[in-house]
């Protein structure tokens, strides 16, 4: 396959927006589409290589896997092994367990499955996951494992039919992607079935160019470049992805590959030394950027300043150059400094070592012993209080009892169980919402003021998001209400307030808003929830109220382990939530169907990270188990809800 410098330039166009997006620059709100550009490039290059090998009778599956191992594994495991000591030094226990699990997943190229499963509940914020970006490598590796086998099998029947069969698979995957964006957006984002059409688009380009070598076209290649640029600056994290929207950067990349050869304006633009140089080190640059940003956010109490972020970006490219020169090139060298046996042996050794470290790190007890031993050598009264509460803040445990029932799906309700609780305690209190509603359910349970409670709550589940998804089951919830409406005393909706707080561009982005970028509230989202709650009263005649959000700490309690700082909630957070309460109340309390009650009107709301030897918060925006107990026991009790209707 003939070298095309403009393809390296296109790699630069892919990696730069991704880095700037993860750096937090609002201008590059759609920078994540760089991954989609990478997918198309990968599909094109891999298919081109395979076509050349097959047509010249040089195809060998073992040779293909060796080339992939040389290209991907050395730099990947080098970055991972550099990350490990920083993770053990800087991460709190909950994060080290997550990180250790990601080590195992990355080693077996299934990290996309891991991050798909983790994202249902916000245990660790995604900006602080050093290996989050490996999900895309996992998708590519899964493609590399199966695609050569598929291609050679199809080719043995008919070359032309192979092209059309791959085109058909691409179309099916695109349809899955569009369906997933509406119904299963998290799985849709991470998993290969809804992503492989992007790689197949590159494959289609390879088939076309294998027959027609020169298709230069200034207009079409420039249109492709503009499509990518439009996606970078116009799309944002609220754009369904992947979906039909993703056709814009994918088709843009396709047009540039097909029509943007060396004689075109686009090819000359991309072939300049700066873009080509960045493209050559783009793989290493992609590998380094997420760990750098993640560990900086973990180490710093506040969000890194623009100066720090810019410094990190520069340092990222320094590291990328060094790992490209001293790690990537030696292993990929045509001089074969490392033979096939050594490549596979080193790869297996790296996988085994990483997996062992992952299993060790996943051992809570072992990590806790090491951590506590380290902390006990430090001074500070605060440290002793925190150590005393260590076990109590790490995870959210649902306090389900016989008639305090937490479920993700109302179809799992046992009718006999419901009837027994109803007969024993009277009508049920229903709690509906997201992961904050899970906190809320525990608080109400600990308060001991209501004997029969059912919580239909799960992380990320809100009536205006994932509404019809299998995961959130809001449709099933309405069936449940219809069936049991005569045995329900009250429906209480509760969710995180962060998702109604917008940044300067009006995009819901709570972290940016808390850092001073607040511009207003998401009135459309609030009205949607209001209308959703109203129809329970109107259609089912079930009293329904909305209990407002609790304060979010917005800083990790673990940041204070070795610090004597003030542990109070960020003042920006307090002001924002008070303003949000007033804003929602003005919209909702005009309704004759439902009411809005601020959280603090019903429950004691602590404003300290540590209270009575307890970590009140388990992370930036969720209460710990002991925090829930404190609030539940110190509060007035849920009986006051009924008087508020």
Coordinates of C-alpha atoms in Angstrom, one line a residue:
X1 CA 0.0 0.0 0.0
X2 CA 1.4 3.4 -1.1
X3 CA 2.1 5.9 1.7
X4 CA -0.3 8.9 1.8
X5 CA 1.0 11.7 3.9
X6 CA -2.4 13.4 3.9
X7 CA -3.7 10.4 5.9
X8 CA -1.3 11.2 8.7
X9 CA -2.5 14.8 8.4
X10 CA -6.0 13.5 8.8
X11 CA -5.0 11.7 11.9
X12 CA -3.9 15.1 13.3
X13 CA -7.3 16.5 12.5
X14 CA -8.8 13.5 14.4
X15 CA -6.6 13.6 17.6
X16 CA -6.4 17.4 18.2
X17 CA -10.2 18.0 18.7
X18 CA -10.4 15.0 21.0
X19 CA -7.6 16.3 23.2
X20 CA -9.1 19.8 23.2
X21 CA -12.5 18.5 24.0
X22 CA -11.3 16.5 27.0
X23 CA -9.3 19.5 28.1
X24 CA -12.6 21.3 28.6
X25 CA -12.4 24.0 25.9
X26 CA -16.1 24.9 25.1
X27 CA -15.2 25.9 21.5
X28 CA -14.4 22.2 20.7
X29 CA -17.7 21.0 22.0
X30 CA -17.9 18.3 19.3
X31 CA -14.2 17.3 19.5
X32 CA -15.2 13.8 20.5
X33 CA -16.0 13.1 16.8
X34 CA -12.3 12.7 16.3
X35 CA -12.7 9.1 17.5
X36 CA -15.2 8.6 14.6
X37 CA -12.7 10.0 12.2
X38 CA -10.1 7.5 13.6
X39 CA -12.5 4.6 13.1
X40 CA -13.0 5.5 9.4
X41 CA -9.2 5.8 8.9
X42 CA -8.6 2.5 10.6
X43 CA -11.2 0.7 8.5
X44 CA -9.6 2.1 5.4
X45 CA -6.0 1.3 6.2
X46 CA -6.7 -2.2 7.5
X47 CA -8.9 -3.1 4.6
X48 CA -6.4 -1.7 2.1
X49 CA -3.6 -3.8 3.6
X50 CA -5.7 -6.9 3.6
X51 CA -6.8 -6.4 0.0
X52 CA -3.2 -6.0 -1.1
X53 CA -2.2 -9.2 0.8
X54 CA -5.1 -11.2 -0.5
X55 CA -4.6 -10.1 -4.2
X56 CA -0.9 -10.8 -4.0
X57 CA -1.3 -14.1 -2.3
X58 CA 0.5 -12.9 0.8
X59 CA -2.4 -13.0 3.3
X60 CA -1.5 -14.6 6.6
X61 CA -3.7 -14.3 9.7
X62 CA -0.7 -14.6 12.0
X63 CA 1.2 -11.9 10.1
X64 CA -1.8 -9.6 10.4
X65 CA -2.1 -10.1 14.2
X66 CA 1.6 -9.6 14.6
X67 CA 1.4 -6.3 12.8
X68 CA -1.5 -5.2 15.0
X69 CA 0.4 -6.3 18.1
X70 CA 3.4 -4.3 17.1
X71 CA 1.3 -1.3 16.3
X72 CA -0.9 -1.2 19.4
X73 CA 0.4 -3.1 22.4
X74 CA 3.9 -1.7 23.2
X75 CA 2.8 2.0 23.6
X76 CA -0.5 1.0 25.2
X77 CA 1.1 -1.1 28.0
X78 CA 3.9 1.4 28.4
X79 CA 1.3 4.1 29.2
X80 CA -0.6 1.7 31.5
X81 CA 2.5 0.8 33.5
X82 CA 3.4 4.5 33.9
X83 CA -0.2 5.1 35.2
X84 CA -0.2 2.4 37.8
X85 CA 2.0 4.0 40.5
X86 CA 0.2 7.3 40.2
X87 CA -3.1 5.6 40.6
X88 CA -1.9 3.8 43.7
X89 CA -0.4 7.0 45.2
X90 CA -3.2 9.5 44.4
X91 CA -6.5 7.6 44.0
X92 CA -8.9 6.9 46.9
X93 CA -10.0 3.3 47.4
X94 CA -13.2 3.5 45.4
X95 CA -11.3 4.8 42.4
X96 CA -8.4 2.4 42.7
X97 CA -10.9 -0.5 42.5
X98 CA -12.4 1.0 39.4
X99 CA -9.0 1.6 37.9
X100 CA -7.9 -1.9 38.7
X101 CA -10.9 -3.3 37.0
X102 CA -10.2 -1.2 34.0
X103 CA -6.6 -2.7 33.9
X104 CA -8.1 -6.2 33.5
X105 CA -10.6 -5.0 30.9
X106 CA -8.0 -3.1 28.8
X107 CA -5.7 -6.2 28.8
X108 CA -8.4 -8.3 27.2
X109 CA -9.8 -5.5 24.9
X110 CA -13.2 -5.3 26.6
X111 CA -12.9 -2.0 28.3
X112 CA -15.9 -0.7 26.2
X113 CA -18.0 -3.3 28.0
X114 CA -16.7 -2.3 31.4
X115 CA -17.4 1.5 30.9
X116 CA -20.8 0.7 29.5
X117 CA -21.7 -1.2 32.6
X118 CA -20.1 1.4 35.0
X119 CA -21.8 4.4 33.4
X120 CA -25.3 3.5 34.7
X121 CA -24.2 4.8 38.1
X122 CA -21.9 7.7 38.7
X123 CA -19.5 6.0 41.0
X124 CA -16.4 7.9 39.7
X125 CA -16.8 10.9 37.5
X126 CA -15.7 10.1 33.9
X127 CA -13.1 12.9 33.8
X128 CA -11.2 11.1 36.5
X129 CA -11.0 7.7 34.7
X130 CA -7.4 7.5 33.4
X131 CA -8.2 4.6 30.9
X132 CA -11.6 5.7 29.8
X133 CA -10.4 6.4 26.3
X134 CA -9.4 2.8 25.8
X135 CA -13.0 2.0 25.0
X136 CA -12.3 3.0 21.4
X137 CA -9.2 0.8 21.2
X138 CA -11.3 -2.1 22.4
X139 CA -13.8 -1.5 19.6
X140 CA -11.0 -1.4 17.1
X141 CA -9.4 -4.5 18.5
X142 CA -12.6 -6.4 18.4
X143 CA -12.9 -5.4 14.7
X144 CA -9.3 -6.5 14.0
X145 CA -9.9 -9.9 15.5
X146 CA -12.9 -10.8 13.4
X147 CA -12.8 -8.7 10.3
X148 CA -9.8 -10.5 8.5
X149 CA -11.5 -13.8 9.0
X150 CA -14.8 -12.5 7.6
X151 CA -13.0 -10.9 4.7
X152 CA -11.1 -13.9 3.6
X153 CA -14.2 -16.1 3.9
X154 CA -16.3 -13.7 1.8
X155 CA -13.4 -13.2 -0.7
X156 CA -13.2 -17.0 -1.3
X157 CA -16.8 -16.8 -2.7
X158 CA -16.7 -13.5 -4.6
X159 CA -14.7 -10.3 -4.5
X160 CA -17.7 -8.2 -5.7
X161 CA -20.1 -9.8 -3.4
X162 CA -17.7 -9.1 -0.5
X163 CA -18.0 -5.3 -1.2
X164 CA -21.8 -5.5 -1.2
X165 CA -22.0 -7.7 1.9
X166 CA -19.8 -5.3 3.9
X167 CA -21.9 -2.4 2.6
X168 CA -25.0 -4.2 3.8
X169 CA -23.4 -4.9 7.3
X170 CA -22.5 -1.2 7.5
X171 CA -26.1 -0.2 6.8
X172 CA -27.4 -2.7 9.4
X173 CA -25.0 -1.3 12.0
X174 CA -26.0 2.3 11.2
X175 CA -29.7 1.3 11.7
X176 CA -28.7 -0.3 15.1
X177 CA -26.8 2.9 15.9
X178 CA -29.8 5.2 15.2
X179 CA -32.1 2.9 17.2
X180 CA -29.7 2.7 20.1
X181 CA -29.3 6.5 20.2
X182 CA -33.0 6.7 21.0
X183 CA -33.4 3.6 23.3
X184 CA -30.0 2.5 24.7
X185 CA -27.7 5.5 24.5
X186 CA -25.0 4.2 26.8
X187 CA -24.6 0.8 25.2
X188 CA -25.0 2.5 21.8
X189 CA -22.0 4.7 22.6
X190 CA -19.6 2.1 23.8
X191 CA -20.4 -1.2 22.0
X192 CA -19.1 -2.4 18.6
X193 CA -22.4 -3.3 16.9
X194 CA -23.4 0.4 16.7
X195 CA -19.9 1.6 15.9
X196 CA -18.7 -0.9 13.3
X197 CA -20.4 0.9 10.4
X198 CA -17.9 3.6 10.8
X199 CA -15.0 1.2 10.3
X200 CA -16.9 -0.5 7.5
X201 CA -17.2 3.0 5.8
X202 CA -13.4 3.0 5.7
X203 CA -13.5 -0.5 4.3
X204 CA -15.8 0.7 1.5
X205 CA -13.4 3.5 0.7
X206 CA -10.6 0.9 0.5
X207 CA -12.5 -1.3 -2.0
X208 CA -13.3 1.7 -4.2
X209 CA -9.7 2.9 -4.3
X210 CA -8.4 -0.6 -4.9
X211 CA -10.1 -0.4 -8.3
X212 CA -9.8 3.4 -9.1
X213 CA -6.5 4.8 -7.8
X214 CA -7.0 8.4 -8.7
X215 CA -10.3 10.1 -7.9
X216 CA -9.0 13.6 -7.1
X217 CA -11.8 16.2 -6.6
X218 CA -11.2 19.5 -4.9
X219 CA -14.9 20.2 -4.3
X220 CA -15.8 16.9 -2.7
X221 CA -12.6 16.6 -0.5
X222 CA -13.1 20.2 0.7
X223 CA -16.7 19.4 1.5
X224 CA -15.5 16.5 3.6
X225 CA -13.1 18.7 5.5
X226 CA -15.9 21.2 6.1
X227 CA -18.2 18.5 7.4
X228 CA -15.6 17.4 10.0
X229 CA -15.0 21.0 11.0
X230 CA -18.8 21.6 11.3
X231 CA -19.1 18.6 13.6
X232 CA -16.2 19.7 15.8
X233 CA -17.6 23.1 16.4
X234 CA -21.4 22.5 16.2
X235 CA -22.0 19.2 17.9
X236 CA -21.9 18.9 21.7
X237 CA -22.3 16.1 24.3
X238 CA -26.1 16.5 24.0
X239 CA -26.0 15.4 20.3
X240 CA -27.1 11.8 20.1
X241 CA -23.9 9.8 19.3
X242 CA -23.5 7.6 17.4
X243 CA -26.6 8.1 15.2
X244 CA -27.5 9.6 11.9
X245 CA -25.8 12.7 13.1
X246 CA -22.5 10.8 13.0
X247 CA -22.9 10.5 9.2
X248 CA -21.6 14.1 9.0
X249 CA -18.0 13.4 10.2
X250 CA -17.9 9.9 8.9
X251 CA -19.0 10.8 5.4
X252 CA -16.7 13.8 5.6
X253 CA -13.7 11.5 6.4
X254 CA -14.8 9.2 3.6
X255 CA -14.9 12.0 1.0
X256 CA -11.4 13.2 2.1
X257 CA -10.0 9.7 1.8
X258 CA -11.6 9.0 -1.6
X259 CA -11.1 12.4 -3.2
X260 CA -8.4 14.1 -1.2
X261 CA -5.2 12.8 -2.9
X262 CA -1.9 14.7 -3.3
X263 CA -3.0 17.0 -6.0
X264 CA -6.0 18.5 -4.2
X265 CA -6.1 21.5 -1.9
X266 CA -7.1 19.3 1.0
X267 CA -4.2 16.9 0.5
X268 CA -1.7 19.8 0.3
X269 CA -3.2 21.3 3.4
X270 CA -3.0 18.0 5.4
X271 CA 0.4 17.1 4.0
X272 CA 2.2 20.0 5.6
X273 CA 4.9 19.1 8.1
X274 CA 3.0 20.2 11.2
X275 CA 0.0 18.0 10.5
X276 CA 2.0 15.0 9.3
X277 CA 4.2 15.2 12.4
X278 CA 1.3 15.3 14.7
X279 CA -0.3 12.5 12.8
X280 CA 2.7 10.3 13.2
X281 CA 2.6 10.6 16.9
X282 CA -1.3 10.7 17.1
X283 CA -1.6 7.2 18.6
X284 CA 0.7 8.0 21.5
X285 CA -0.9 11.5 21.9
X286 CA -4.3 9.8 22.2
X287 CA -3.0 7.3 24.7
X288 CA -1.4 10.0 27.0
X289 CA -4.0 12.7 27.0
X290 CA -6.7 11.1 29.2
X291 CA -4.3 9.9 31.9
X292 CA -2.7 13.3 32.1
X293 CA -6.0 15.1 32.5
X294 CA -7.5 12.5 34.8
X295 CA -4.6 12.4 37.2
X296 CA -4.4 16.2 37.3
X297 CA -8.1 16.4 38.2
X298 CA -7.6 13.7 40.9
X299 CA -4.6 15.4 42.4
X300 CA -6.0 19.0 42.4
X301 CA -8.8 20.1 44.6
X302 CA -10.1 22.6 42.1
X303 CA -10.6 22.1 38.4
X304 CA -7.3 22.9 36.6
X305 CA -6.9 26.4 35.3
X306 CA -6.5 27.1 31.6
X307 CA -2.7 27.6 32.2
X308 CA -2.4 24.2 33.7
X309 CA -4.5 22.6 30.9
X310 CA -2.4 24.3 28.2
X311 CA 0.8 23.1 30.0
X312 CA -0.7 19.5 30.1
X313 CA -1.4 19.6 26.4
X314 CA 2.1 20.6 25.5
X315 CA 3.5 18.0 27.9
X316 CA 1.2 15.5 26.3
X317 CA 2.8 16.0 22.9
X318 CA 6.3 15.8 24.5
X319 CA 5.4 12.4 26.0
X320 CA 3.8 11.4 22.7
X321 CA 7.0 12.1 20.7
X322 CA 9.1 10.3 23.2
X323 CA 6.9 7.2 23.3
X324 CA 6.6 7.2 19.5
X325 CA 10.4 7.4 19.1
X326 CA 11.5 5.1 21.8
X327 CA 8.6 2.7 22.1
X328 CA 6.5 2.6 19.0
X329 CA 9.2 2.9 16.3
X330 CA 11.5 0.2 17.7
X331 CA 8.7 -2.4 17.9
X332 CA 7.4 -1.4 14.5
X333 CA 10.8 -1.3 12.9
X334 CA 11.2 -3.1 9.6
X335 CA 14.7 -4.1 10.8
X336 CA 12.9 -6.5 13.1
X337 CA 14.7 -5.6 16.3
X338 CA 12.0 -7.8 17.9
X339 CA 11.0 -11.0 16.1
X340 CA 7.6 -12.5 16.1
X341 CA 8.2 -14.8 19.0
X342 CA 9.4 -11.9 21.1
X343 CA 6.5 -9.7 20.2
X344 CA 3.9 -12.3 21.2
X345 CA 5.9 -13.3 24.3
X346 CA 6.2 -9.7 25.5
X347 CA 2.5 -9.1 24.7
X348 CA 1.4 -12.1 26.7
X349 CA 3.7 -11.2 29.6
X350 CA 2.3 -7.6 29.6
X351 CA -1.3 -8.9 29.6
X352 CA -0.6 -11.3 32.5
X353 CA 1.2 -8.7 34.6
X354 CA -1.5 -6.1 34.0
X355 CA -4.2 -8.6 34.9
X356 CA -2.5 -9.6 38.1
X357 CA -2.0 -6.0 39.2
X358 CA -5.7 -5.5 38.3
X359 CA -6.8 -8.3 40.5
X360 CA -4.6 -7.2 43.3
X361 CA -5.9 -3.6 43.1
X362 CA -9.5 -4.9 43.1
X363 CA -8.9 -6.4 46.5
X364 CA -10.4 -3.9 48.8
X365 CA -8.9 -5.3 52.0
X366 CA -5.3 -5.3 50.6
X367 CA -5.6 -1.8 49.3
X368 CA -7.1 -0.5 52.5
X369 CA -4.3 -2.0 54.6
X370 CA -1.7 -0.3 52.4
X371 CA -3.6 3.0 52.3
X372 CA -4.3 3.2 56.1
X373 CA -0.7 2.3 56.8
X374 CA 0.4 5.2 54.6
X375 CA -2.0 7.6 56.1
X376 CA -1.2 6.7 59.7
X377 CA 2.3 8.2 59.2
X378 CA 0.7 11.6 58.7
X379 CA -0.3 14.1 61.3
X380 CA -3.8 15.7 61.7
X381 CA -6.9 15.2 63.8
X382 CA -9.0 15.3 60.7
X383 CA -7.2 12.3 59.3
X384 CA -8.2 10.1 62.3
X385 CA -11.8 11.1 61.8
X386 CA -11.7 10.2 58.1
X387 CA -10.0 6.9 58.7
X388 CA -12.7 6.0 61.2
X389 CA -15.3 6.6 58.5
X390 CA -13.4 5.1 55.6
X391 CA -15.5 2.0 55.2
X392 CA -18.8 3.9 55.4
X393 CA -18.4 6.3 52.5
X394 CA -17.1 4.0 49.8
X395 CA -20.2 2.6 48.2
X396 CA -24.0 3.1 48.1
X397 CA -25.8 0.2 49.8
X398 CA -29.5 0.2 49.4
X399 CA -31.2 -0.1 52.8
X400 CA -34.0 -2.4 51.5
X401 CA -36.0 -4.2 54.2
X402 CA -39.2 -6.3 54.1
X403 CA -41.4 -3.3 53.1
X404 CA -38.7 -0.8 52.1
X405 CA -38.2 -2.0 48.6
X406 CA -35.7 -0.7 46.0
X407 CA -36.1 -1.8 42.4
X408 CA -34.8 -0.9 39.1
X409 CA -37.7 -2.3 37.2
X410 CA -41.3 -2.3 38.4
X411 CA -41.9 -5.6 36.6
X412 CA -39.9 -7.2 39.4
X413 CA -42.5 -6.3 42.0
X414 CA -44.0 -9.4 43.6
X415 CA -47.7 -8.9 43.8
X416 CA -48.1 -11.1 46.9
X417 CA -45.3 -9.2 48.7
X418 CA -46.9 -5.9 47.7
X419 CA -50.3 -7.1 49.1
X420 CA -48.8 -8.2 52.4
X421 CA -47.0 -4.9 52.9
X422 CA -50.2 -3.0 51.9
X423 CA -52.3 -5.0 54.3
X424 CA -49.8 -4.5 57.1
X425 CA -48.8 -0.9 56.7
X426 CA -51.4 0.7 54.5
X427 CA -50.8 2.5 51.2
X428 CA -47.3 2.8 49.7
X429 CA -45.0 5.8 49.3
X430 CA -43.4 5.6 45.8
X431 CA -40.1 7.3 45.1
X432 CA -39.1 7.8 41.5
X433 CA -35.9 9.2 40.0
X434 CA -32.2 8.8 39.4
X435 CA -29.2 7.9 41.6
X436 CA -30.0 10.8 43.9
X437 CA -33.4 9.2 44.4
X438 CA -31.5 6.1 45.6
X439 CA -29.9 8.3 48.2
X440 CA -33.3 9.8 49.0
X441 CA -34.9 6.4 49.5
X442 CA -32.2 5.5 52.1
X443 CA -32.7 8.8 53.9
X444 CA -36.5 8.2 54.1
X445 CA -35.9 4.6 55.2
X446 CA -33.5 5.6 58.0
X447 CA -35.9 8.3 59.2
X448 CA -38.3 5.5 60.2
X449 CA -41.3 7.7 59.4
X450 CA -42.9 5.7 56.7
X451 CA -43.3 1.9 56.9
X452 CA -44.1 1.0 53.3
X453 CA -41.8 2.5 50.6
X454 CA -41.0 1.5 47.0
X455 CA -38.2 3.2 45.1
X456 CA -38.0 2.9 41.4
X457 CA -34.7 4.5 40.9
X458 CA -31.5 4.0 39.0
X459 CA -28.5 6.1 38.0
X460 CA -29.1 8.4 35.1
X461 CA -32.8 7.6 34.8
X462 CA -35.0 10.6 34.4
X463 CA -38.3 11.1 32.6
X464 CA -36.7 13.3 29.9
X465 CA -33.7 11.0 29.4
X466 CA -33.7 7.3 28.4
X467 CA -37.5 7.7 28.7
X468 CA -38.4 4.5 26.8
X469 CA -35.2 2.6 27.4
X470 CA -35.0 -0.9 28.7
X471 CA -32.7 0.2 31.4
X472 CA -34.9 2.9 33.0
X473 CA -38.3 1.3 32.5
X474 CA -40.5 4.4 32.7
X475 CA -43.1 2.9 30.6
X476 CA -43.3 -0.1 33.0
X477 CA -43.5 2.4 35.9
X478 CA -46.7 3.8 34.4
X479 CA -48.1 0.3 34.0
X480 CA -47.3 -0.2 37.7
X481 CA -49.1 3.0 38.7
X482 CA -52.2 1.9 36.7
X483 CA -52.2 -1.5 38.4
X484 CA -51.6 -0.3 42.0
X485 CA -53.0 3.3 42.0
X486 CA -55.6 2.5 44.7
X487 CA -52.8 1.3 47.0
X488 CA -50.4 4.2 46.5
X489 CA -50.5 7.1 49.0
X490 CA -48.1 9.4 47.3
X491 CA -45.5 9.6 44.4
X492 CA -42.4 11.5 45.2
X493 CA -40.0 12.5 42.4
X494 CA -36.4 13.4 43.2
X495 CA -33.4 13.9 41.0
X496 CA -30.0 15.6 40.8
X497 CA -30.3 19.3 40.3
X498 CA -27.1 19.4 38.3
X499 CA -28.9 18.5 35.2
X500 CA -30.9 21.7 35.2
X501 CA -27.9 23.9 35.5
X502 CA -26.5 25.2 32.2
X503 CA -23.1 26.6 31.2
X504 CA -22.4 29.8 29.3
X505 CA -23.6 28.2 26.0
X506 CA -26.9 27.1 27.6
X507 CA -25.7 23.5 27.6
X508 CA -26.4 21.4 30.7
X509 CA -23.0 21.1 32.2
X510 CA -23.0 21.2 36.0
X511 CA -19.2 20.9 36.5
X512 CA -18.6 23.9 34.3
X513 CA -21.4 25.8 35.9
X514 CA -20.1 25.2 39.4
X515 CA -16.7 26.6 38.3
X516 CA -18.3 29.9 37.5
X517 CA -19.6 29.4 34.0
X518 CA -23.3 29.4 35.1
X519 CA -25.6 31.1 32.7
X520 CA -29.1 29.9 33.7
X521 CA -31.4 26.9 34.2
X522 CA -32.8 24.4 31.7
X523 CA -36.4 25.7 31.7
X524 CA -37.4 23.2 29.0
X525 CA -36.2 20.2 31.1
X526 CA -38.0 21.5 34.2
X527 CA -41.3 21.9 32.3
X528 CA -40.9 18.4 30.8
X529 CA -40.6 16.9 34.3
X530 CA -43.5 19.1 35.5
X531 CA -45.8 17.9 32.7
X532 CA -44.7 14.3 33.3
X533 CA -45.6 14.4 37.0
X534 CA -48.9 16.3 36.4
X535 CA -50.4 13.4 34.5
X536 CA -50.1 11.0 37.4
X537 CA -52.6 13.2 39.3
X538 CA -54.6 14.0 36.3
X539 CA -54.8 10.5 34.7
X540 CA -54.4 8.2 37.7
X541 CA -55.6 10.4 40.5
X542 CA -52.4 9.7 42.6
X543 CA -51.0 12.7 44.6
X544 CA -47.6 13.5 43.2
X545 CA -44.9 15.9 44.4
X546 CA -41.4 16.9 43.4
X547 CA -38.9 17.2 46.2
X548 CA -36.0 19.4 45.2
X549 CA -32.3 18.5 45.0
X550 CA -30.0 18.3 47.9
X551 CA -26.7 20.3 48.0
X552 CA -23.9 18.8 46.0
X553 CA -20.4 19.0 47.5
X554 CA -18.7 19.4 44.1
X555 CA -15.3 18.3 45.6
X556 CA -14.1 14.9 46.4
X557 CA -14.0 14.3 50.2
X558 CA -10.8 12.3 49.6
X559 CA -9.1 15.5 48.5
X560 CA -8.9 16.4 52.2
X561 CA -7.3 13.3 53.5
X562 CA -3.9 15.1 54.0
X563 CA -5.3 18.6 54.3
X564 CA -6.5 20.8 57.1
X565 CA -8.9 22.7 54.8
X566 CA -12.4 23.8 55.6
X567 CA -14.9 21.0 54.8
X568 CA -17.9 23.1 54.0
X569 CA -19.9 22.8 50.8
X570 CA -18.6 25.1 48.0
X571 CA -20.3 28.5 48.3
X572 CA -21.1 28.5 44.5
X573 CA -23.0 25.2 45.1
X574 CA -25.1 26.6 47.9
X575 CA -26.1 29.7 45.9
X576 CA -26.8 27.8 42.8
X577 CA -29.1 25.3 44.5
X578 CA -31.0 28.0 46.3
X579 CA -31.5 29.8 43.0
X580 CA -32.5 26.6 41.3
X581 CA -35.1 25.8 44.1
X582 CA -36.7 29.2 43.5
X583 CA -36.7 28.8 39.8
X584 CA -38.3 25.3 39.8
X585 CA -40.8 26.4 42.4
X586 CA -42.0 29.3 40.3
X587 CA -42.7 27.0 37.4
X588 CA -44.1 24.0 39.2
X589 CA -46.2 25.5 41.9
X590 CA -48.3 27.3 39.3
X591 CA -49.7 23.9 38.5
X592 CA -52.9 22.5 40.0
X593 CA -51.7 19.0 39.6
X594 CA -48.4 18.7 41.5
X595 CA -46.2 20.6 44.0
X596 CA -42.5 21.4 44.4
X597 CA -41.0 21.2 47.9
X598 CA -37.3 22.2 48.5
X599 CA -35.3 19.4 50.1
X600 CA -34.3 21.6 53.0
X601 CA -37.9 22.2 53.9
X602 CA -38.2 18.5 54.9
X603 CA -34.8 17.3 55.7
X604 CA -31.7 18.5 57.6
X605 CA -29.1 19.2 54.9
X606 CA -25.5 19.1 56.1
X607 CA -23.0 21.6 54.6
X608 CA -19.9 19.8 55.8
X609 CA -17.9 17.0 54.1
X610 CA -17.2 15.5 57.6
X611 CA -19.8 15.6 60.4
X612 CA -19.7 13.6 63.6
X613 CA -16.8 11.4 62.4
X614 CA -18.6 10.6 59.2
X615 CA -17.9 11.3 55.5
X616 CA -21.2 12.8 54.6
X617 CA -20.5 12.7 50.9
X618 CA -19.2 9.6 49.0
X619 CA -18.2 11.6 46.0
X620 CA -18.8 15.0 44.5
X621 CA -22.6 14.7 44.3
X622 CA -23.8 11.7 46.3
X623 CA -24.2 11.1 50.0
X624 CA -22.4 8.2 51.8
X625 CA -24.2 5.6 53.7
X626 CA -23.5 7.2 57.1
X627 CA -24.4 10.6 55.5
X628 CA -27.8 9.1 54.7
X629 CA -28.3 7.9 58.2
X630 CA -27.3 11.2 59.7
X631 CA -29.8 13.1 57.6
X632 CA -32.6 10.5 58.1
X633 CA -32.2 10.5 61.9
X634 CA -31.9 14.3 62.2
X635 CA -34.8 15.1 60.0
X636 CA -38.4 15.9 60.6
X637 CA -39.7 12.9 58.8
X638 CA -41.7 12.2 55.6
X639 CA -45.1 12.6 57.3
X640 CA -44.8 16.3 56.5
X641 CA -45.1 15.5 52.8
X642 CA -48.8 14.8 53.0
X643 CA -49.5 18.2 54.5
X644 CA -47.7 19.8 51.6
X645 CA -50.0 18.5 48.9

